[in-house]
GROMACS .gro file of C-alpha atoms in nm:
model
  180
    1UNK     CA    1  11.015   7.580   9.992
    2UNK     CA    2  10.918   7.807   9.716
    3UNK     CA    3  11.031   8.147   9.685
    4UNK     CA    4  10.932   8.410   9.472
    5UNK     CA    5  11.246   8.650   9.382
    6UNK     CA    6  11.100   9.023   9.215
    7UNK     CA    7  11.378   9.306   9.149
    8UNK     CA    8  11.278   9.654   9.179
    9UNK     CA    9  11.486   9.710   8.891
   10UNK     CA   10  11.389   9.659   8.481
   11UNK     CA   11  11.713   9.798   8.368
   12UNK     CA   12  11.883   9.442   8.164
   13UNK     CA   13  12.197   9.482   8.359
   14UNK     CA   14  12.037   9.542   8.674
   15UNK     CA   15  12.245   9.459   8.993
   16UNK     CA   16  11.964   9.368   9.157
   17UNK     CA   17  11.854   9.094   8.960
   18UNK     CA   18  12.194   8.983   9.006
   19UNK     CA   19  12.129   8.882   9.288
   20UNK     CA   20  11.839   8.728   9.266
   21UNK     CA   21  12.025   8.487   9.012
   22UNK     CA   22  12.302   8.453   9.257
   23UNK     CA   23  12.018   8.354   9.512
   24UNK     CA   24  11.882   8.090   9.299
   25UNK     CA   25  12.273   7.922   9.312
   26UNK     CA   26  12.293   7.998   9.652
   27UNK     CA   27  11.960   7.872   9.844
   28UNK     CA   28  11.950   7.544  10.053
   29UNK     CA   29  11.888   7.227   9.964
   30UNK     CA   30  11.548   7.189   9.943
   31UNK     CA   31  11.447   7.572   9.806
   32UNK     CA   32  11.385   7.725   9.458
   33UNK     CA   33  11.357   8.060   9.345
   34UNK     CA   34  11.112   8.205   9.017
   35UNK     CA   35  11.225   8.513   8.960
   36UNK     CA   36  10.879   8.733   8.834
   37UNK     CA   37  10.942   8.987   8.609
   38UNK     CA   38  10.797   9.314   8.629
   39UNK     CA   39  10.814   9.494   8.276
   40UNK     CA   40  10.454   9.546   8.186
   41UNK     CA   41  10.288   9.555   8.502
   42UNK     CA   42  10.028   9.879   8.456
   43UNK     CA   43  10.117  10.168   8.737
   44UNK     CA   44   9.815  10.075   9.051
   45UNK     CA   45   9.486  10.268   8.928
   46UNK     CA   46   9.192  10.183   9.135
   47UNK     CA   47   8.944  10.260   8.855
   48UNK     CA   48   9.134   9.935   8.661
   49UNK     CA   49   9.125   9.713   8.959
   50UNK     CA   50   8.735   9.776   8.994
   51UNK     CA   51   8.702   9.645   8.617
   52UNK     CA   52   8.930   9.346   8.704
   53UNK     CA   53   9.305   9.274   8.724
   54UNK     CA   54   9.451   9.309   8.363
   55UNK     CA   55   9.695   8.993   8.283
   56UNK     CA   56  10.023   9.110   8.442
   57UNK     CA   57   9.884   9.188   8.806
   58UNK     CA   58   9.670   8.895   8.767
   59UNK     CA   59   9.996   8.672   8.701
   60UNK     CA   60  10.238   8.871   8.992
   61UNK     CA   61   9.939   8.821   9.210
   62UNK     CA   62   9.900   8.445   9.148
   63UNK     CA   63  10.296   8.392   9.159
   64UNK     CA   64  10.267   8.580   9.503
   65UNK     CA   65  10.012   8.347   9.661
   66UNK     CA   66  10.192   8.024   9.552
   67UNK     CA   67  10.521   8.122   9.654
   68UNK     CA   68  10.604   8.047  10.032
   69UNK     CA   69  10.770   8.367  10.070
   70UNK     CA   70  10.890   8.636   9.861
   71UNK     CA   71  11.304   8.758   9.828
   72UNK     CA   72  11.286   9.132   9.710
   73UNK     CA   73  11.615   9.238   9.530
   74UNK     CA   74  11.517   9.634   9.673
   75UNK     CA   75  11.756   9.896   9.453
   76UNK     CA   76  11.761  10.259   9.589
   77UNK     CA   77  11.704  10.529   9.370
   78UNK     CA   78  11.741  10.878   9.514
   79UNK     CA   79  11.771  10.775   9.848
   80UNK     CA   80  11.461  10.566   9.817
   81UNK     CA   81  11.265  10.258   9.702
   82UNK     CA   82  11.187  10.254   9.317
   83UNK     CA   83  10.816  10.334   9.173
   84UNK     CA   84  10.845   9.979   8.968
   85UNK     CA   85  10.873   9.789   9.308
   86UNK     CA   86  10.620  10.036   9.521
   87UNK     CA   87  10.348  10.023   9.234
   88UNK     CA   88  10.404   9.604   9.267
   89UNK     CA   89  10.333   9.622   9.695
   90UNK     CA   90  10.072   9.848   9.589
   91UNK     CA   91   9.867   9.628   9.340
   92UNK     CA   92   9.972   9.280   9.579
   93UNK     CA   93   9.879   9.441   9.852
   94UNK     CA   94   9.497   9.483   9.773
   95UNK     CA   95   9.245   9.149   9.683
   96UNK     CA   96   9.088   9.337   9.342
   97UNK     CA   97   8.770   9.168   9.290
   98UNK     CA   98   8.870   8.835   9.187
   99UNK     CA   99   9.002   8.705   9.549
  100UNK     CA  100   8.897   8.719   9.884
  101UNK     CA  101   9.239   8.817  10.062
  102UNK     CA  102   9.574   9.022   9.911
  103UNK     CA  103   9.817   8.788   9.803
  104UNK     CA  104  10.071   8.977  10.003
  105UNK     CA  105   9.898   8.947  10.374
  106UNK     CA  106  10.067   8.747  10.611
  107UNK     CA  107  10.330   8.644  10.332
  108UNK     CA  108  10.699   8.618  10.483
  109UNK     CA  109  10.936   8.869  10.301
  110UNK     CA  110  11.327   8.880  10.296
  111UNK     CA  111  11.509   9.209  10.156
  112UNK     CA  112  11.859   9.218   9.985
  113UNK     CA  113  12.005   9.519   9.761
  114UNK     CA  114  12.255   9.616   9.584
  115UNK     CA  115  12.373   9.964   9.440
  116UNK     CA  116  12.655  10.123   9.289
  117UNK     CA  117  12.698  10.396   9.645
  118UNK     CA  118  12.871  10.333   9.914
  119UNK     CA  119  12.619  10.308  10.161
  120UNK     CA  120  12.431   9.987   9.963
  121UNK     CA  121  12.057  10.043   9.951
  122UNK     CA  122  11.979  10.103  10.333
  123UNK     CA  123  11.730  10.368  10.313
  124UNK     CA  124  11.517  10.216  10.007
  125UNK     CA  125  11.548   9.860  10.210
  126UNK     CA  126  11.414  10.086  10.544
  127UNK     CA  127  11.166  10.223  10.363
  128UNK     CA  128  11.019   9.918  10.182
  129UNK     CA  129  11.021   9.703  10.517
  130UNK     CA  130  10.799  10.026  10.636
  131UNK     CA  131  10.552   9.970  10.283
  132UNK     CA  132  10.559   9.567  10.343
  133UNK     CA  133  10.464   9.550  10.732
  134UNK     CA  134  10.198   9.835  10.625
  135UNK     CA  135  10.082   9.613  10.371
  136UNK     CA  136  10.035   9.280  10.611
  137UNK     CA  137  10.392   9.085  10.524
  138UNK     CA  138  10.625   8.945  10.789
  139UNK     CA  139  10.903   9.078  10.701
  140UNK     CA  140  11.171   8.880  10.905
  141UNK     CA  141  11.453   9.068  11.115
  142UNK     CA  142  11.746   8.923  10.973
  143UNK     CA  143  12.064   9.117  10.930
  144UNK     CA  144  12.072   9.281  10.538
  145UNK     CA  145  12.224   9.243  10.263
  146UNK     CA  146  12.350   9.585  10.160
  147UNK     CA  147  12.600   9.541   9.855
  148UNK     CA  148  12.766   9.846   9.765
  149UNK     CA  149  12.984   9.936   9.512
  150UNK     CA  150  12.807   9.661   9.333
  151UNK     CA  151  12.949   9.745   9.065
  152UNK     CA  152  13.256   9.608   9.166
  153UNK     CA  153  13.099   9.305   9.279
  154UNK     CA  154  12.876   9.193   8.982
  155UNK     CA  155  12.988   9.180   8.652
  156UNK     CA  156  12.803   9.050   8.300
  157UNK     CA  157  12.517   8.944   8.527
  158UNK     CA  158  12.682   8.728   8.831
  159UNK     CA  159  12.791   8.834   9.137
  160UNK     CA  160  13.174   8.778   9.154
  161UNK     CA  161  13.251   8.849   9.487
  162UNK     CA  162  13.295   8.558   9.684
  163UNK     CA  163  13.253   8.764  10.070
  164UNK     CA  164  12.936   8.883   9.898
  165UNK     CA  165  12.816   8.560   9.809
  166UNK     CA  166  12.873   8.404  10.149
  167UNK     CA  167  12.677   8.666  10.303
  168UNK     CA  168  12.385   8.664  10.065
  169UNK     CA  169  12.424   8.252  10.103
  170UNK     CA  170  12.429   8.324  10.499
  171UNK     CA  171  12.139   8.520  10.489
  172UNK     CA  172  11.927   8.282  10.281
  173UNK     CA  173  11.993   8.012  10.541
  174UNK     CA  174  11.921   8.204  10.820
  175UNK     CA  175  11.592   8.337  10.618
  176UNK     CA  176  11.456   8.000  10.543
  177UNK     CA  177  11.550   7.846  10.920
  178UNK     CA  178  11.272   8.104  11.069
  179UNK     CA  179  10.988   7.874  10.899
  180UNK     CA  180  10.849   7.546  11.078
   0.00000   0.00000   0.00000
């Protein structure tokens, strides 16, 4: 089982990422995790995708269709998802010219988060399983993983909190037991 990890974050200490890393130490036997990078992914302009996919959508598309499913670490700015992670949906959700189906239709989809706030990143997580089922993914019903107060929970990159890390190891199991 392959799985694709993307953060909605590009800040260097991002919590999010976190926990993609902590993901990668925490998945089954059996399962990896790439984490795909988003710095330098152009914001979705149709006009572009009409001339061809430039390099960095091409790559986040082609990581998207090999992976068997996709974990998005989803951060919540003002009470929402983040642009960097929306304008990502928005360029995997579409074919461009070079492909005969979006790379994100009919691709399974797990959602964690983390924020500093007390109330983790519920509404961003809400509102990106809205953007994903729009956009053709399955995203599977799972409880979430809302870390709050992450910053009390992740520190120089690694998520320290052991109840934390069950959960997010709890959830990955239970994730990768819906496939066949």
């Amino acid at each position: 089982m392959n799985i694709l990890g993307i953060s909605g974050s590009l800040r260097r200490a991002s919590f999010n990422t976190a926990l993609l890393h902590a993901a990668q130490e925490l998945l089954p036997a059996g399962a990896t995790l790439a984490i795909h990078d988003l710095h330098g992914l152009p914001l979705f302009d149709q006009d572009v995708e009409q001339e061809g996919d430039p390099a960095p959508v091409a790559a986040l598309k082609d990581a998207v269709a090999q992976a068997d499913a996709l974990l998005l670490a989803c951060p919540e700015y003002n009470g929402g998802i983040t642009g960097v992670l929306k304008n990502a949906i928005d360029w995997i959700s579409r074919p461009g010219i070079a492909r005969e189906a979006a790379p994100l239709a009919g691709k399974r989809a797990c959602i964690v988060g983390a924020s500093p706030g007390i109330t983790g990143t519920v509404r961003a997580q809400d509102q990106l399983r809205l953007v994903l089922r729009r956009a053709g993914a399955l995203v599977e019903p799972q409880g979430e993983v809302l870390v709050f107060q992450a910053h009390t929970k992740i520190a120089d990159g690694r998520l320290t909190d052991e109840r934390t890390r069950e959960l997010l190891a709890r959830h990955l199991h239970n994730f990768l037991g819906t496939f066949p």
